[in-house]
Amino acid sequence: MAYSNIFLRDFRPVFLGILREKQIRPERVELKVIDDEEEGEGIFEPVGVREVLGQLAEDLNYLTIYTERPAYFYEFTETMYEENGLIVELFSKKALAWSAPCRMDGPRRRVHPVQRMGDGGENAAGSMMHAGGHGRRRCGEQRAGRMESAELILDFEWNGDCYPAQIRPGRYYIPIHKKPWKRGENLDIAIPIGYNTVIIREVEQPGRQPARDRFEEAFYDL
């Protein structure tokens, strides 16, 4: 069973609350995103993956997206590089077949880099899609700092099981739609993280307006 998530429209305070609860410095979080299905229940969700990530743009130093629709993220990755100097790494979801723990001190993925998006997409091996390749020096700097970072995985898929292989110390797996998020008393939010439910309180963001959802954007673009 899948659940709509009412907290996506104003997700940044929730994101910061999760980091605070887990005692992770924002500049040290390595965010990994599992994209939702291309034509699934997510098409009716007012706020999509791009809109959520757009709310977090100024907070991110590392971002990896696992997706089967790289073109959907093309403009987003270019904007992130041009405005924030951040290289977004795109991988096929085939790389999610991690049955063994990933070593942090060795090769991180058994995948092969291919040409940039826009130059032909995914190679025959279908294993990696890299965006924003014109900033390789910055990319090296991002990777150099990962040894001290904590991983946060946001799973936006609606169908299928969670990814238990991703649940381990130092890596926090959060299903966005596969398990319900609940509002408690005093603005508390019960969030499923790994095998547990963690209670957080949103970080107040005075002066910030919630992001417009994609249906509003389509209306104003008419």
Short mmCIF file of C-alpha atoms in Angstrom, two decimals:
data_model
loop_
_atom_site.label_atom_id
_atom_site.label_comp_id
_atom_site.label_asym_id
_atom_site.label_seq_id
_atom_site.Cartn_x
_atom_site.Cartn_y
_atom_site.Cartn_z
CA MET A 1 0.00 0.00 0.00
CA ALA A 2 1.22 3.50 -0.85
CA TYR A 3 0.49 6.80 0.85
CA SER A 4 0.37 10.40 -0.28
CA ASN A 5 2.77 12.57 1.70
CA ILE A 6 1.36 15.90 2.87
CA PHE A 7 4.77 17.12 4.06
CA LEU A 8 6.39 17.36 0.61
CA ARG A 9 5.02 20.79 -0.21
CA ASP A 10 7.05 22.39 2.58
CA PHE A 11 9.72 19.73 2.93
CA ARG A 12 12.80 21.74 3.86
CA PRO A 13 11.83 22.22 7.54
CA VAL A 14 11.15 18.48 7.76
CA PHE A 15 14.49 17.69 6.11
CA LEU A 16 16.34 19.93 8.56
CA GLY A 17 14.42 18.37 11.44
CA ILE A 18 15.56 14.90 10.36
CA LEU A 19 19.18 16.05 10.22
CA ARG A 20 18.89 17.65 13.64
CA GLU A 21 17.36 14.50 15.15
CA LYS A 22 20.14 12.36 13.68
CA GLN A 23 22.80 14.94 14.59
CA ILE A 24 23.97 15.32 11.00
CA ARG A 25 25.43 18.62 9.86
CA PRO A 26 23.66 19.75 6.67
CA GLU A 27 26.94 20.25 4.80
CA ARG A 28 27.90 16.65 5.57
CA VAL A 29 24.76 14.87 4.44
CA GLU A 30 25.13 12.80 1.29
CA LEU A 31 21.62 12.75 -0.13
CA LYS A 32 20.56 9.85 -2.34
CA VAL A 33 17.17 9.87 -4.02
CA ILE A 34 15.28 6.94 -5.51
CA ASP A 35 13.01 8.46 -8.14
CA ASP A 36 9.35 7.49 -8.36
CA GLU A 37 7.91 5.47 -11.21
CA GLU A 38 7.62 7.23 -14.55
CA GLU A 39 3.90 6.57 -14.95
CA GLY A 40 2.58 5.60 -11.56
CA GLU A 41 0.53 7.01 -8.73
CA GLY A 42 3.04 9.82 -8.35
CA ILE A 43 1.55 11.71 -11.29
CA PHE A 44 -1.30 12.71 -8.96
CA GLU A 45 0.98 13.88 -6.15
CA PRO A 46 0.95 17.71 -6.11
CA VAL A 47 4.68 17.94 -5.41
CA GLY A 48 7.09 15.82 -7.43
CA VAL A 49 10.69 14.80 -6.86
CA ARG A 50 12.13 17.83 -8.69
CA GLU A 51 10.04 20.22 -6.65
CA VAL A 52 11.14 18.62 -3.40
CA LEU A 53 14.81 18.72 -4.38
CA GLY A 54 14.42 22.31 -5.51
CA GLN A 55 13.45 23.23 -1.94
CA LEU A 56 16.70 21.68 -0.68
CA ALA A 57 18.98 23.13 -3.37
CA GLU A 58 20.81 25.59 -1.12
CA ASP A 59 21.45 22.97 1.58
CA LEU A 60 23.04 20.22 -0.51
CA ASN A 61 26.71 19.47 -1.11
CA TYR A 62 26.17 15.93 -2.41
CA LEU A 63 23.25 14.59 -4.43
CA THR A 64 22.78 11.29 -6.25
CA ILE A 65 19.57 10.34 -8.05
CA TYR A 66 18.59 6.82 -9.13
CA THR A 67 16.16 7.08 -12.00
CA GLU A 68 15.01 5.58 -15.29
CA ARG A 69 14.07 8.98 -16.73
CA PRO A 70 17.24 11.10 -16.90
CA ALA A 71 15.63 13.62 -19.25
CA TYR A 72 13.17 14.52 -16.47
CA PHE A 73 16.09 15.79 -14.39
CA TYR A 74 18.17 17.36 -17.16
CA GLU A 75 17.13 20.98 -16.57
CA PHE A 76 17.30 20.49 -12.80
CA THR A 77 20.88 19.17 -12.92
CA GLU A 78 22.01 22.02 -15.17
CA THR A 79 20.40 24.59 -12.86
CA MET A 80 21.99 23.03 -9.78
CA TYR A 81 25.40 23.27 -11.37
CA GLU A 82 24.99 26.81 -12.69
CA GLU A 83 23.42 28.29 -9.55
CA ASN A 84 24.98 26.20 -6.77
CA GLY A 85 28.11 24.66 -8.28
CA LEU A 86 26.74 21.21 -7.43
CA ILE A 87 27.22 18.25 -9.74
CA VAL A 88 24.26 15.91 -9.51
CA GLU A 89 25.09 12.27 -10.21
CA LEU A 90 22.45 10.24 -12.03
CA PHE A 91 22.41 6.44 -12.00
CA SER A 92 20.08 3.83 -13.39
CA LYS A 93 17.97 2.07 -10.78
CA LYS A 94 19.78 -1.09 -11.83
CA ALA A 95 22.53 0.11 -9.52
CA LEU A 96 20.10 -0.32 -6.62
CA ALA A 97 20.65 -4.09 -6.66
CA TRP A 98 23.04 -3.70 -3.74
CA SER A 99 22.96 -7.04 -1.98
CA ALA A 100 26.22 -6.54 -0.12
CA PRO A 101 27.33 -3.56 1.97
CA CYS A 102 28.96 -0.77 -0.02
CA ARG A 103 32.48 -0.05 1.14
CA MET A 104 33.10 3.59 1.93
CA ASP A 105 36.89 3.19 1.57
CA GLY A 106 36.96 1.49 -1.81
CA PRO A 107 35.12 1.48 -5.13
CA ARG A 108 31.68 2.85 -4.35
CA ARG A 109 29.71 1.30 -7.20
CA ARG A 110 30.27 -1.39 -9.76
CA VAL A 111 29.09 0.83 -12.59
CA HIS A 112 30.69 2.41 -15.60
CA PRO A 113 30.57 6.13 -16.39
CA VAL A 114 29.13 7.02 -19.73
CA GLN A 115 28.62 10.10 -21.83
CA ARG A 116 26.86 13.13 -20.43
CA MET A 117 23.12 13.41 -20.55
CA GLY A 118 22.16 15.10 -23.75
CA ASP A 119 24.99 13.34 -25.57
CA GLY A 120 23.14 10.09 -25.85
CA GLY A 121 21.81 9.21 -22.40
CA GLU A 122 22.60 5.75 -21.11
CA ASN A 123 25.16 3.34 -22.52
CA ALA A 124 24.59 -0.25 -23.53
CA ALA A 125 25.50 -1.49 -20.07
CA GLY A 126 22.71 0.69 -18.72
CA SER A 127 24.56 1.24 -15.48
CA MET A 128 25.29 4.92 -15.01
CA MET A 129 24.16 8.29 -16.33
CA HIS A 130 26.27 11.28 -15.34
CA ALA A 131 24.99 14.83 -15.49
CA GLY A 132 26.89 18.07 -15.42
CA GLY A 133 30.21 16.61 -16.51
CA HIS A 134 31.68 20.05 -17.20
CA GLY A 135 32.56 20.50 -13.53
CA ARG A 136 34.89 17.57 -12.89
CA ARG A 137 37.15 19.44 -10.47
CA ARG A 138 34.20 20.22 -8.19
CA CYS A 139 33.04 16.62 -8.52
CA GLY A 140 36.39 15.44 -7.17
CA GLU A 141 36.04 17.81 -4.24
CA GLN A 142 32.60 16.43 -3.47
CA ARG A 143 33.88 12.86 -3.42
CA ALA A 144 36.87 13.78 -1.28
CA GLY A 145 34.57 14.85 1.56
CA ARG A 146 32.32 11.79 1.52
CA MET A 147 34.47 9.80 3.91
CA GLU A 148 33.17 11.99 6.75
CA SER A 149 29.58 12.27 5.53
CA ALA A 150 26.38 10.48 6.54
CA GLU A 151 24.04 9.06 3.92
CA LEU A 152 20.35 9.89 3.76
CA ILE A 153 18.26 7.94 1.26
CA LEU A 154 14.84 9.27 0.23
CA ASP A 155 12.80 6.62 -1.57
CA PHE A 156 10.06 8.25 -3.67
CA GLU A 157 8.80 5.03 -5.24
CA TRP A 158 5.15 4.15 -4.69
CA ASN A 159 5.23 0.45 -5.49
CA GLY A 160 7.35 -2.49 -4.44
CA ASP A 161 9.16 -3.17 -1.23
CA CYS A 162 11.58 -1.03 0.69
CA TYR A 163 15.32 -1.57 0.23
CA PRO A 164 16.47 -3.40 3.38
CA ALA A 165 20.04 -3.65 2.08
CA GLN A 166 20.26 0.13 2.52
CA ILE A 167 19.41 0.03 6.23
CA ARG A 168 22.58 0.03 8.29
CA PRO A 169 24.49 2.28 10.70
CA GLY A 170 25.47 5.59 9.16
CA ARG A 171 22.91 5.24 6.37
CA TYR A 172 19.34 6.42 6.96
CA TYR A 173 16.68 5.03 4.64
CA ILE A 174 13.39 6.96 4.49
CA PRO A 175 10.43 5.76 2.39
CA ILE A 176 8.37 8.75 1.27
CA HIS A 177 5.24 6.86 0.12
CA LYS A 178 5.65 3.20 1.11
CA LYS A 179 4.97 3.85 4.79
CA PRO A 180 2.67 6.51 6.30
CA TRP A 181 4.02 9.72 7.81
CA LYS A 182 1.82 10.97 10.64
CA ARG A 183 1.28 14.32 12.32
CA GLY A 184 1.30 14.18 16.11
CA GLU A 185 0.80 16.73 18.84
CA ASN A 186 2.85 19.96 19.09
CA LEU A 187 3.74 19.81 15.38
CA ASP A 188 5.58 16.53 15.89
CA ILE A 189 5.92 14.29 12.83
CA ALA A 190 6.31 10.51 13.00
CA ILE A 191 8.69 9.56 10.17
CA PRO A 192 9.64 5.99 9.22
CA ILE A 193 13.45 5.78 9.15
CA GLY A 194 14.87 2.33 8.55
CA TYR A 195 13.04 -0.19 10.71
CA ASN A 196 12.00 2.43 13.24
CA THR A 197 9.72 5.44 13.50
CA VAL A 198 11.42 8.65 14.56
CA ILE A 199 9.57 11.62 16.04
CA ILE A 200 10.82 14.99 14.91
CA ARG A 201 9.66 18.54 15.20
CA GLU A 202 9.81 20.76 12.16
CA VAL A 203 12.42 23.51 12.14
CA GLU A 204 10.64 26.83 11.92
CA GLN A 205 11.54 28.82 8.81
CA PRO A 206 10.14 32.37 9.25
CA GLY A 207 9.74 34.31 6.05
CA ARG A 208 9.89 31.26 3.78
CA GLN A 209 6.83 30.42 1.73
CA PRO A 210 5.92 26.82 0.86
CA ALA A 211 6.84 25.86 -2.69
CA ARG A 212 4.14 26.02 -5.33
CA ASP A 213 3.11 22.55 -6.41
CA ARG A 214 3.47 21.41 -10.00
CA PHE A 215 -0.23 21.86 -10.73
CA GLU A 216 0.03 25.51 -9.68
CA GLU A 217 3.13 25.91 -11.83
CA ALA A 218 1.28 24.52 -14.84
CA PHE A 219 -1.59 26.96 -14.19
CA TYR A 220 0.68 30.02 -13.97
CA ASP A 221 2.59 28.96 -17.07
CA LEU A 222 -0.56 29.02 -19.17
#
